């Protein structure tokens, strides 16, 4: 029963990751469009998704532990499964991997484009460290609270 609960959770997690990948794709398109409002909206959406991602990852670890797969990789989990259950998990893991790869791809493309733009403007990477939110989705102490696009240059 716990394995079925884990499988159900993984299905929702994979669907969420696919949503994150679509958000990364939109963010990349927004960067390429040079539309500040569109980019600001895409960034806000991504920040919200990043906060949910951290919570979902914690929940995945808990659900994986309950199912008896604590600390195991996808491959190790598959080795313990058989038949239809294994097939269903393989499909989920493939979708999971594809979503993560899509996220990485669009993020790398966006970062490359943004860094190229900063270089054209003569801004070094060391000067461009304004990161209003960390990887955990929280604003560091002393971080500016206004949007990059609201500032006058």
Backbone as a chain_set.jsonl record, in Angstrom:
{"seq": "XXXXXXXXXXXXXXXXXXXXXXXXXXXXXXXXXXXXXXXXXXXXXXXXXXXXXXXXXXXXXXXXXXXXXXXXXXXXXXXXXXXXXXXXXXXXXXXXXXXXXXXXXXXXXXXXXXXXXXXXXXXXXXXXXXXXXXXXXXXXXXXXXXXXXXXXX", "coords": {"N": [[0.819, -1.199, 0.0], [1.958, 1.241, 0.765], [3.756, 1.6, -1.289], [2.09, 2.145, -3.428], [1.043, 4.585, -2.575], [3.372, 6.092, -2.659], [3.863, 5.961, -5.388], [1.621, 7.345, -6.367], [2.133, 9.853, -5.277], [4.553, 10.411, -6.607], [3.625, 10.628, -9.216], [2.137, 13.021, -9.092], [4.236, 14.698, -8.444], [5.909, 14.517, -10.683], [4.208, 15.642, -12.591], [4.147, 18.211, -11.572], [6.869, 18.912, -11.9], [6.946, 18.943, -14.662], [5.359, 21.161, -15.082], [7.045, 23.099, -13.968], [9.113, 22.94, -15.83], [7.783, 23.911, -18.098], [7.426, 26.497, -17.194], [10.089, 27.365, -17.086], [10.642, 27.314, -19.793], [8.901, 29.33, -20.648], [10.045, 31.472, -19.272], [12.505, 31.621, -20.586], [11.611, 32.292, -23.176], [10.526, 34.774, -22.537], [12.808, 36.208, -21.828], [14.102, 36.293, -24.293], [12.319, 37.879, -25.648], [12.64, 40.45, -24.782], [10.79, 41.788, -23.275], [10.019, 43.462, -20.544], [7.937, 43.365, -18.614], [6.776, 40.898, -19.124], [8.939, 39.235, -18.555], [9.375, 39.831, -15.856], [7.015, 38.836, -14.773], [7.284, 36.106, -15.459], [9.547, 35.477, -13.955], [8.585, 35.905, -11.341], [6.623, 33.913, -11.235], [8.277, 31.668, -11.468], [9.755, 31.86, -9.106], [7.789, 31.324, -7.199], [7.186, 28.697, -7.95], [9.655, 27.529, -7.389], [9.724, 27.633, -4.606], [7.636, 25.878, -4.004], [8.761, 23.611, -5.091], [10.881, 22.986, -3.352], [9.449, 22.185, -1.089], [8.029, 20.022, -2.124], [10.1, 18.281, -2.708], [11.041, 17.643, -0.172], [8.783, 16.298, 0.725], [8.798, 14.182, -1.097], [11.038, 12.747, -0.27], [10.145, 11.911, 2.259], [7.889, 10.343, 1.582], [9.126, 8.404, 0.036], [10.715, 7.188, 1.937], [8.71, 6.126, 3.647], [7.684, 4.223, 1.927], [9.62, 2.368, 1.985], [11.915, 2.789, 0.547], [13.944, 4.473, 1.276], [16.658, 6.661, 0.771], [17.405, 5.464, -1.604], [18.275, 5.217, -5.098], [16.63, 5.914, -8.254], [17.132, 3.761, -9.967], [17.832, 1.744, -8.124], [15.427, 1.49, -6.792], [13.791, 0.511, -8.84], [14.937, -2.003, -9.182], [13.874, -3.414, -7.096], [11.263, -3.782, -7.73], [8.596, -5.389, -9.589], [6.986, -6.636, -12.604], [3.929, -5.086, -13.611], [3.953, -2.965, -11.835], [6.653, -2.225, -11.8], [6.939, -1.411, -14.486], [5.22, 0.822, -14.529], [6.525, 2.522, -12.73], [8.948, 2.838, -14.094], [8.082, 4.333, -16.29], [7.244, 6.671, -14.971], [9.706, 7.506, -13.894], [11.119, 8.006, -16.237], [9.658, 10.169, -17.278], [10.128, 11.948, -15.187], [12.917, 12.302, -15.37], [13.059, 13.443, -17.937], [11.645, 15.849, -17.541], [13.303, 17.132, -15.647], [15.627, 17.358, -17.19], [14.67, 19.093, -19.187], [14.167, 21.375, -17.658], [16.792, 22.013, -16.831], [17.944, 22.491, -19.347], [16.489, 24.746, -20.446], [16.994, 26.577, -18.435], [19.781, 26.818, -18.554], [20.047, 27.875, -21.158], [18.726, 30.314, -20.821], [20.31, 31.539, -18.85], [22.748, 31.735, -20.217], [22.057, 33.481, -22.307], [21.31, 35.754, -20.823], [23.731, 36.312, -19.482], [25.336, 36.888, -21.672], [24.089, 39.222, -22.53], [24.641, 40.875, -20.339], [27.402, 41.03, -20.556], [27.629, 42.442, -22.943], [26.657, 44.856, -22.06], [28.693, 45.551, -20.451], [28.827, 44.701, -17.847], [30.242, 42.988, -15.276], [30.302, 39.601, -14.066], [30.777, 39.521, -11.348], [29.862, 41.973, -10.459], [27.185, 41.716, -10.882], [25.517, 40.474, -8.808], [23.074, 40.611, -7.586], [20.691, 38.906, -6.159], [17.573, 38.369, -5.466], [16.265, 36.22, -4.256], [17.101, 33.163, -2.718], [18.134, 29.744, -3.423], [16.41, 28.317, -1.851], [14.118, 29.741, -1.992], [13.768, 31.871, -0.314], [14.177, 35.266, 0.734], [17.294, 36.742, 1.151], [18.709, 38.353, 4.047], [18.765, 41.87, 3.99], [18.49, 42.085, 1.246], [17.538, 43.737, -1.757], [14.214, 44.961, -2.258], [12.794, 45.626, -4.489], [11.785, 45.115, -7.879], [14.053, 44.206, -10.452], [13.402, 45.391, -12.843], [12.056, 47.634, -12.132], [13.805, 49.513, -11.325], [15.597, 52.507, -11.954], [17.977, 53.205, -14.39]], "CA": [[0.0, 0.0, 0.0], [2.833, 2.412, 0.818], [4.356, 1.765, -2.61], [1.058, 2.808, -4.244], [1.013, 5.98, -2.139], [4.585, 6.698, -3.202], [3.646, 6.076, -6.83], [0.655, 8.428, -6.573], [2.838, 11.108, -5.02], [5.51, 10.634, -7.698], [2.875, 11.089, -10.383], [1.862, 14.453, -8.924], [5.53, 15.384, -8.447], [6.336, 14.583, -12.081], [3.351, 16.644, -13.237], [4.63, 19.5, -11.102], [8.141, 19.183, -12.577], [6.619, 19.31, -16.046], [4.893, 22.549, -14.974], [8.254, 23.9, -13.765], [9.806, 22.969, -17.123], [7.036, 24.848, -18.943], [7.75, 27.826, -16.672], [11.442, 27.695, -17.542], [10.519, 27.595, -21.216], [8.287, 30.656, -20.743], [11.048, 32.449, -18.834], [13.457, 31.743, -21.686], [10.937, 33.056, -24.229], [10.396, 36.147, -22.05], [14.131, 36.839, -21.94], [14.362, 36.541, -25.709], [11.37, 38.881, -26.142], [13.016, 41.764, -24.255], [9.595, 42.393, -22.677], [10.316, 43.5, -19.111], [6.778, 42.92, -17.823], [6.655, 39.448, -19.322], [10.044, 38.607, -17.837], [9.122, 39.988, -14.428], [5.947, 37.874, -14.443], [7.852, 34.756, -15.546], [10.431, 35.306, -12.795], [7.732, 35.766, -10.151], [6.035, 32.572, -11.287], [9.328, 30.699, -11.197], [10.092, 31.93, -7.685], [6.735, 30.587, -6.488], [7.38, 27.28, -8.253], [10.856, 27.072, -6.677], [9.362, 27.402, -3.202], [6.864, 24.627, -3.984], [9.683, 22.521, -5.408], [11.596, 22.614, -2.127], [8.508, 21.449, -0.234], [7.723, 18.734, -2.757], [11.274, 17.413, -2.58], [11.0, 17.135, 1.209], [7.702, 15.313, 0.784], [9.231, 12.992, -1.84], [11.929, 11.979, 0.604], [9.325, 11.291, 3.299], [7.077, 9.291, 0.955], [10.048, 7.348, -0.379], [11.076, 6.503, 3.182], [7.534, 5.343, 4.075], [7.511, 3.097, 1.006], [10.719, 1.435, 2.182], [12.958, 3.063, -0.434], [14.735, 5.593, 1.774], [18.046, 6.779, 0.347], [17.664, 4.688, -2.824], [18.164, 5.89, -6.392], [15.553, 5.358, -9.085], [17.56, 2.443, -10.455], [17.743, 0.812, -7.001], [13.998, 1.263, -6.537], [13.301, -0.359, -9.912], [15.44, -3.361, -8.951], [13.039, -4.054, -6.083], [9.896, -3.889, -8.24], [8.379, -6.376, -10.649], [5.757, -6.607, -13.376], [3.256, -3.842, -13.972], [4.418, -1.915, -10.917], [7.957, -1.781, -12.308], [6.69, -0.69, -15.737], [4.636, 2.127, -14.202], [7.577, 3.341, -12.131], [9.895, 3.181, -15.159], [7.487, 5.432, -17.055], [7.322, 7.865, -14.129], [11.103, 7.926, -13.793], [11.494, 8.582, -17.531], [9.056, 11.51, -17.328], [10.851, 12.74, -14.193], [14.208, 12.625, -15.965], [12.837, 14.362, -19.056], [11.269, 17.157, -16.99], [14.512, 17.721, -15.058], [16.505, 17.739, -18.302], [14.08, 20.277, -19.816], [14.413, 22.496, -16.74], [18.216, 22.347, -16.947], [18.196, 23.014, -20.69], [15.98, 26.111, -20.585], [17.689, 27.42, -17.474], [21.12, 27.083, -19.103], [19.887, 28.772, -22.299], [18.369, 31.629, -20.278], [21.485, 32.086, -18.178], [23.722, 32.07, -21.248], [21.573, 34.681, -22.988], [21.387, 36.868, -19.878], [25.143, 36.634, -19.271], [25.794, 37.549, -22.896], [23.569, 40.587, -22.481], [25.402, 41.618, -19.333], [28.728, 41.29, -21.126], [27.465, 43.523, -23.92], [26.486, 46.084, -21.284], [29.917, 45.801, -19.705], [28.636, 44.339, -16.439], [30.917, 41.728, -14.981], [29.522, 38.671, -13.25], [30.969, 39.872, -9.944], [29.024, 43.128, -10.155], [25.785, 41.342, -11.048], [25.213, 39.445, -7.819], [21.786, 40.88, -6.941], [19.808, 37.738, -6.227], [16.603, 38.647, -4.412], [15.826, 34.996, -3.604], [18.048, 32.062, -2.784], [17.619, 28.482, -3.962], [15.32, 27.85, -0.996], [12.955, 30.584, -2.212], [13.684, 32.916, 0.701], [14.948, 36.471, 0.486], [18.352, 36.922, 2.141], [18.645, 39.605, 4.796], [19.384, 43.011, 3.338], [18.303, 42.067, -0.201], [16.627, 44.757, -2.257], [12.872, 44.426, -2.376], [12.148, 46.032, -5.727], [12.108, 44.343, -9.065], [15.144, 44.708, -11.268], [12.85, 46.189, -13.926], [11.481, 48.859, -11.582], [14.9, 50.419, -11.008], [16.025, 53.392, -13.019], [19.405, 53.079, -14.652]], "C": [[0.863, 1.263, 0.0], [3.485, 2.671, -0.543], [3.368, 2.475, -3.531], [0.946, 4.279, -3.868], [2.214, 6.736, -2.699], [4.423, 6.929, -4.701], [2.684, 7.227, -7.136], [1.317, 9.784, -6.333], [3.804, 11.422, -6.158], [4.816, 11.146, -8.953], [2.588, 12.581, -10.266], [3.155, 15.264, -8.951], [6.03, 15.556, -9.879], [5.506, 15.626, -12.831], [3.785, 18.052, -12.827], [5.939, 19.867, -11.793], [7.921, 19.559, -14.04], [6.085, 20.741, -16.106], [6.084, 23.496, -14.789], [9.017, 24.027, -15.083], [9.102, 23.928, -18.081], [7.305, 26.284, -18.498], [9.134, 28.278, -17.095], [11.436, 28.036, -19.026], [9.928, 28.994, -21.421], [9.278, 31.743, -20.326], [12.078, 32.683, -19.943], [12.851, 32.569, -22.821], [10.799, 34.523, -23.82], [11.724, 36.891, -22.148], [14.408, 37.206, -23.394], [13.476, 37.65, -26.272], [11.748, 40.304, -25.759], [11.819, 42.51, -23.672], [9.745, 42.319, -21.159], [9.154, 42.997, -18.262], [6.602, 41.41, -17.93], [7.734, 38.712, -18.537], [9.833, 38.693, -16.328], [8.057, 38.989, -13.967], [6.489, 36.441, -14.451], [8.757, 34.486, -14.351], [9.63, 35.13, -11.51], [7.11, 34.382, -10.086], [7.077, 31.514, -10.939], [9.737, 30.704, -9.733], [9.064, 31.171, -6.854], [6.893, 29.083, -6.715], [8.599, 26.725, -7.514], [10.566, 26.811, -5.206], [8.561, 26.107, -3.068], [7.774, 23.431, -4.223], [10.429, 22.05, -4.169], [10.692, 21.796, -1.21], [8.192, 20.074, -0.814], [8.895, 17.767, -2.639], [11.349, 16.835, -1.166], [9.936, 16.046, 1.339], [8.078, 14.04, 0.035], [10.119, 12.12, -0.968], [11.135, 11.244, 1.68], [8.506, 10.13, 2.728], [7.941, 8.112, 0.521], [10.468, 6.517, 0.831], [9.931, 5.596, 3.648], [7.347, 4.094, 3.214], [8.636, 2.073, 1.127], [11.872, 1.627, 1.213], [13.87, 4.208, -0.004], [16.176, 5.544, 1.31], [18.386, 6.044, -0.935], [17.514, 5.561, -4.066], [17.001, 5.273, -7.157], [15.899, 3.948, -9.543], [17.425, 1.39, -9.349], [16.284, 0.497, -6.656], [13.447, 0.296, -7.58], [13.741, -1.8, -9.716], [14.577, -4.124, -7.953], [11.604, -4.301, -6.557], [9.811, -4.908, -9.362], [7.094, -6.062, -11.399], [5.255, -5.218, -13.719], [3.721, -2.677, -13.109], [5.76, -1.343, -11.403], [7.788, -0.952, -13.581], [6.157, 0.714, -15.468], [5.682, 3.059, -13.595], [8.618, 3.746, -13.18], [9.38, 4.363, -15.97], [7.539, 6.738, -16.261], [8.746, 8.4, -14.063], [11.587, 8.536, -15.102], [10.921, 9.994, -17.669], [9.773, 12.459, -16.369], [12.172, 13.231, -14.788], [14.057, 13.629, -17.098], [12.495, 15.758, -18.552], [12.493, 17.86, -16.4], [15.476, 18.17, -16.164], [15.99, 18.99, -19.021], [14.324, 21.52, -18.965], [15.858, 22.952, -16.872], [18.521, 23.011, -18.283], [17.752, 24.472, -20.796], [16.655, 27.067, -19.612], [19.073, 27.794, -18.012], [21.043, 28.05, -20.285], [19.585, 30.189, -21.82], [19.572, 32.297, -19.64], [22.535, 32.533, -19.199], [23.325, 33.366, -21.962], [21.701, 35.901, -22.085], [22.841, 37.279, -19.636], [25.736, 37.32, -20.497], [25.325, 38.996, -22.941], [24.309, 41.447, -21.479], [26.796, 41.958, -19.84], [28.672, 42.431, -22.128], [27.341, 44.866, -23.206], [27.722, 46.439, -20.471], [29.793, 45.528, -18.222], [29.307, 42.999, -16.207], [30.025, 40.88, -14.087], [29.629, 39.015, -11.767], [30.103, 41.047, -9.524], [27.546, 42.769, -10.177], [25.4, 40.232, -10.087], [23.883, 39.676, -7.115], [20.866, 39.697, -7.173], [18.776, 37.89, -5.12], [16.127, 37.4, -3.67], [16.905, 33.936, -3.765], [17.387, 30.823, -3.354], [16.466, 27.948, -3.13], [14.074, 28.71, -1.133], [12.803, 31.7, -1.199], [14.605, 34.075, 0.341], [16.025, 36.599, 1.556], [18.194, 38.269, 2.847], [19.372, 40.695, 4.027], [19.219, 43.04, 1.829], [17.308, 43.15, -0.6], [15.251, 44.162, -2.491], [12.181, 44.812, -3.671], [12.606, 45.162, -6.871], [13.247, 45.007, -9.821], [14.607, 45.664, -12.34], [12.197, 47.478, -13.433], [12.56, 49.892, -11.276], [15.234, 51.273, -12.215], [17.536, 53.297, -13.166], [19.949, 54.412, -15.133]], "O": [[0.543, 2.238, -0.68], [3.736, 3.82, -0.907], [3.769, 3.32, -4.331], [0.773, 5.13, -4.74], [2.089, 7.873, -3.154], [4.805, 7.979, -5.217], [2.917, 7.997, -8.068], [1.097, 10.738, -7.079], [3.872, 12.56, -6.623], [5.351, 11.994, -9.666], [2.774, 13.326, -11.228], [3.164, 16.398, -9.432], [6.52, 16.625, -10.243], [6.047, 16.404, -13.618], [3.786, 18.971, -13.646], [6.109, 21.006, -12.227], [8.636, 20.4, -14.585], [6.334, 21.454, -17.078], [6.122, 24.571, -15.387], [9.512, 25.105, -15.413], [9.763, 24.678, -18.799], [7.4, 27.185, -19.331], [9.332, 29.446, -17.428], [12.145, 28.942, -19.463], [10.402, 29.752, -22.267], [9.343, 32.804, -20.948], [12.47, 33.822, -20.2], [13.514, 33.45, -23.367], [10.94, 35.416, -24.655], [11.757, 38.067, -22.51], [14.891, 38.3, -23.685], [13.836, 38.291, -27.26], [11.238, 41.26, -26.342], [11.838, 43.738, -23.586], [9.614, 41.249, -20.564], [9.369, 42.276, -17.289], [6.315, 40.734, -16.941], [7.464, 37.679, -17.925], [10.088, 37.728, -15.607], [8.183, 38.377, -12.906], [6.185, 35.656, -13.553], [8.739, 33.388, -13.795], [9.97, 34.288, -10.68], [7.071, 33.754, -9.028], [6.788, 30.573, -10.199], [10.036, 29.649, -9.175], [9.421, 30.457, -5.917], [6.751, 28.292, -5.783], [8.58, 25.581, -7.061], [11.106, 25.87, -4.623], [8.777, 25.331, -2.137], [7.583, 22.367, -3.632], [10.592, 20.848, -3.96], [11.138, 20.813, -0.619], [8.099, 19.087, -0.085], [8.693, 16.562, -2.488], [11.684, 15.664, -0.99], [10.156, 15.014, 1.973], [7.727, 12.942, 0.465], [9.965, 10.899, -0.934], [11.42, 10.084, 1.979], [8.443, 9.058, 3.329], [7.528, 6.957, 0.629], [10.563, 5.293, 0.752], [10.157, 4.438, 4.001], [6.913, 3.049, 3.698], [8.616, 1.039, 0.461], [12.715, 0.742, 1.065], [14.502, 4.844, -0.847], [16.842, 4.517, 1.435], [19.554, 6.002, -1.321], [16.734, 6.513, -4.085], [16.456, 4.243, -6.76], [15.057, 3.051, -9.51], [16.96, 0.278, -9.601], [15.955, -0.627, -6.276], [12.717, -0.636, -7.24], [12.998, -2.724, -10.047], [14.556, -5.355, -7.968], [10.823, -4.953, -5.864], [10.809, -5.248, -9.998], [6.231, -5.332, -10.913], [6.017, -4.314, -14.062], [3.866, -1.552, -13.586], [5.963, -0.129, -11.411], [8.425, 0.09, -13.734], [6.586, 1.679, -16.1], [5.718, 4.248, -13.911], [9.114, 4.872, -13.156], [10.133, 5.278, -16.3], [7.844, 7.792, -16.819], [8.967, 9.606, -14.164], [12.378, 9.479, -15.089], [11.612, 10.906, -18.122], [10.001, 13.625, -16.692], [12.5, 14.415, -14.717], [14.847, 14.567, -17.204], [13.003, 16.747, -19.08], [12.695, 19.053, -16.63], [16.068, 19.245, -16.074], [16.779, 19.847, -19.419], [14.647, 22.586, -19.488], [16.122, 24.146, -17.01], [19.272, 23.985, -18.339], [18.537, 25.336, -21.188], [16.864, 28.238, -19.931], [19.482, 28.952, -17.933], [21.878, 28.947, -20.405], [20.128, 31.155, -22.356], [19.826, 33.481, -19.861], [23.138, 33.596, -19.048], [24.163, 34.238, -22.19], [22.149, 36.96, -22.526], [23.147, 38.47, -19.592], [26.552, 38.233, -20.365], [26.074, 39.887, -23.342], [24.576, 42.62, -21.74], [27.309, 43.047, -19.584], [29.558, 43.285, -22.16], [27.849, 45.882, -23.679], [27.787, 47.512, -19.87], [30.564, 46.059, -17.423], [28.983, 42.004, -16.856], [29.111, 41.387, -13.437], [28.675, 38.821, -11.014], [29.658, 41.121, -8.378], [26.736, 43.453, -9.55], [24.996, 39.153, -10.521], [23.591, 38.996, -6.132], [20.328, 39.52, -8.266], [19.058, 37.578, -3.964], [15.628, 37.516, -2.55], [17.538, 33.828, -4.816], [16.213, 30.852, -3.725], [15.628, 27.205, -3.641], [13.072, 28.45, -0.467], [11.8, 32.414, -1.222], [15.66, 33.894, -0.267], [15.714, 36.569, 2.747], [17.612, 39.205, 2.298], [20.455, 40.475, 3.484], [19.756, 43.937, 1.179], [16.359, 43.439, 0.129], [15.128, 42.999, -2.876], [11.066, 44.354, -3.922], [13.676, 44.555, -6.83], [13.376, 46.231, -9.82], [15.277, 46.631, -12.704], [11.824, 48.327, -14.243], [12.238, 51.046, -10.993], [15.162, 50.816, -13.355], [18.272, 53.309, -12.18], [21.142, 54.527, -15.413]]}, "num_chains": 1, "name": "protein.A"}
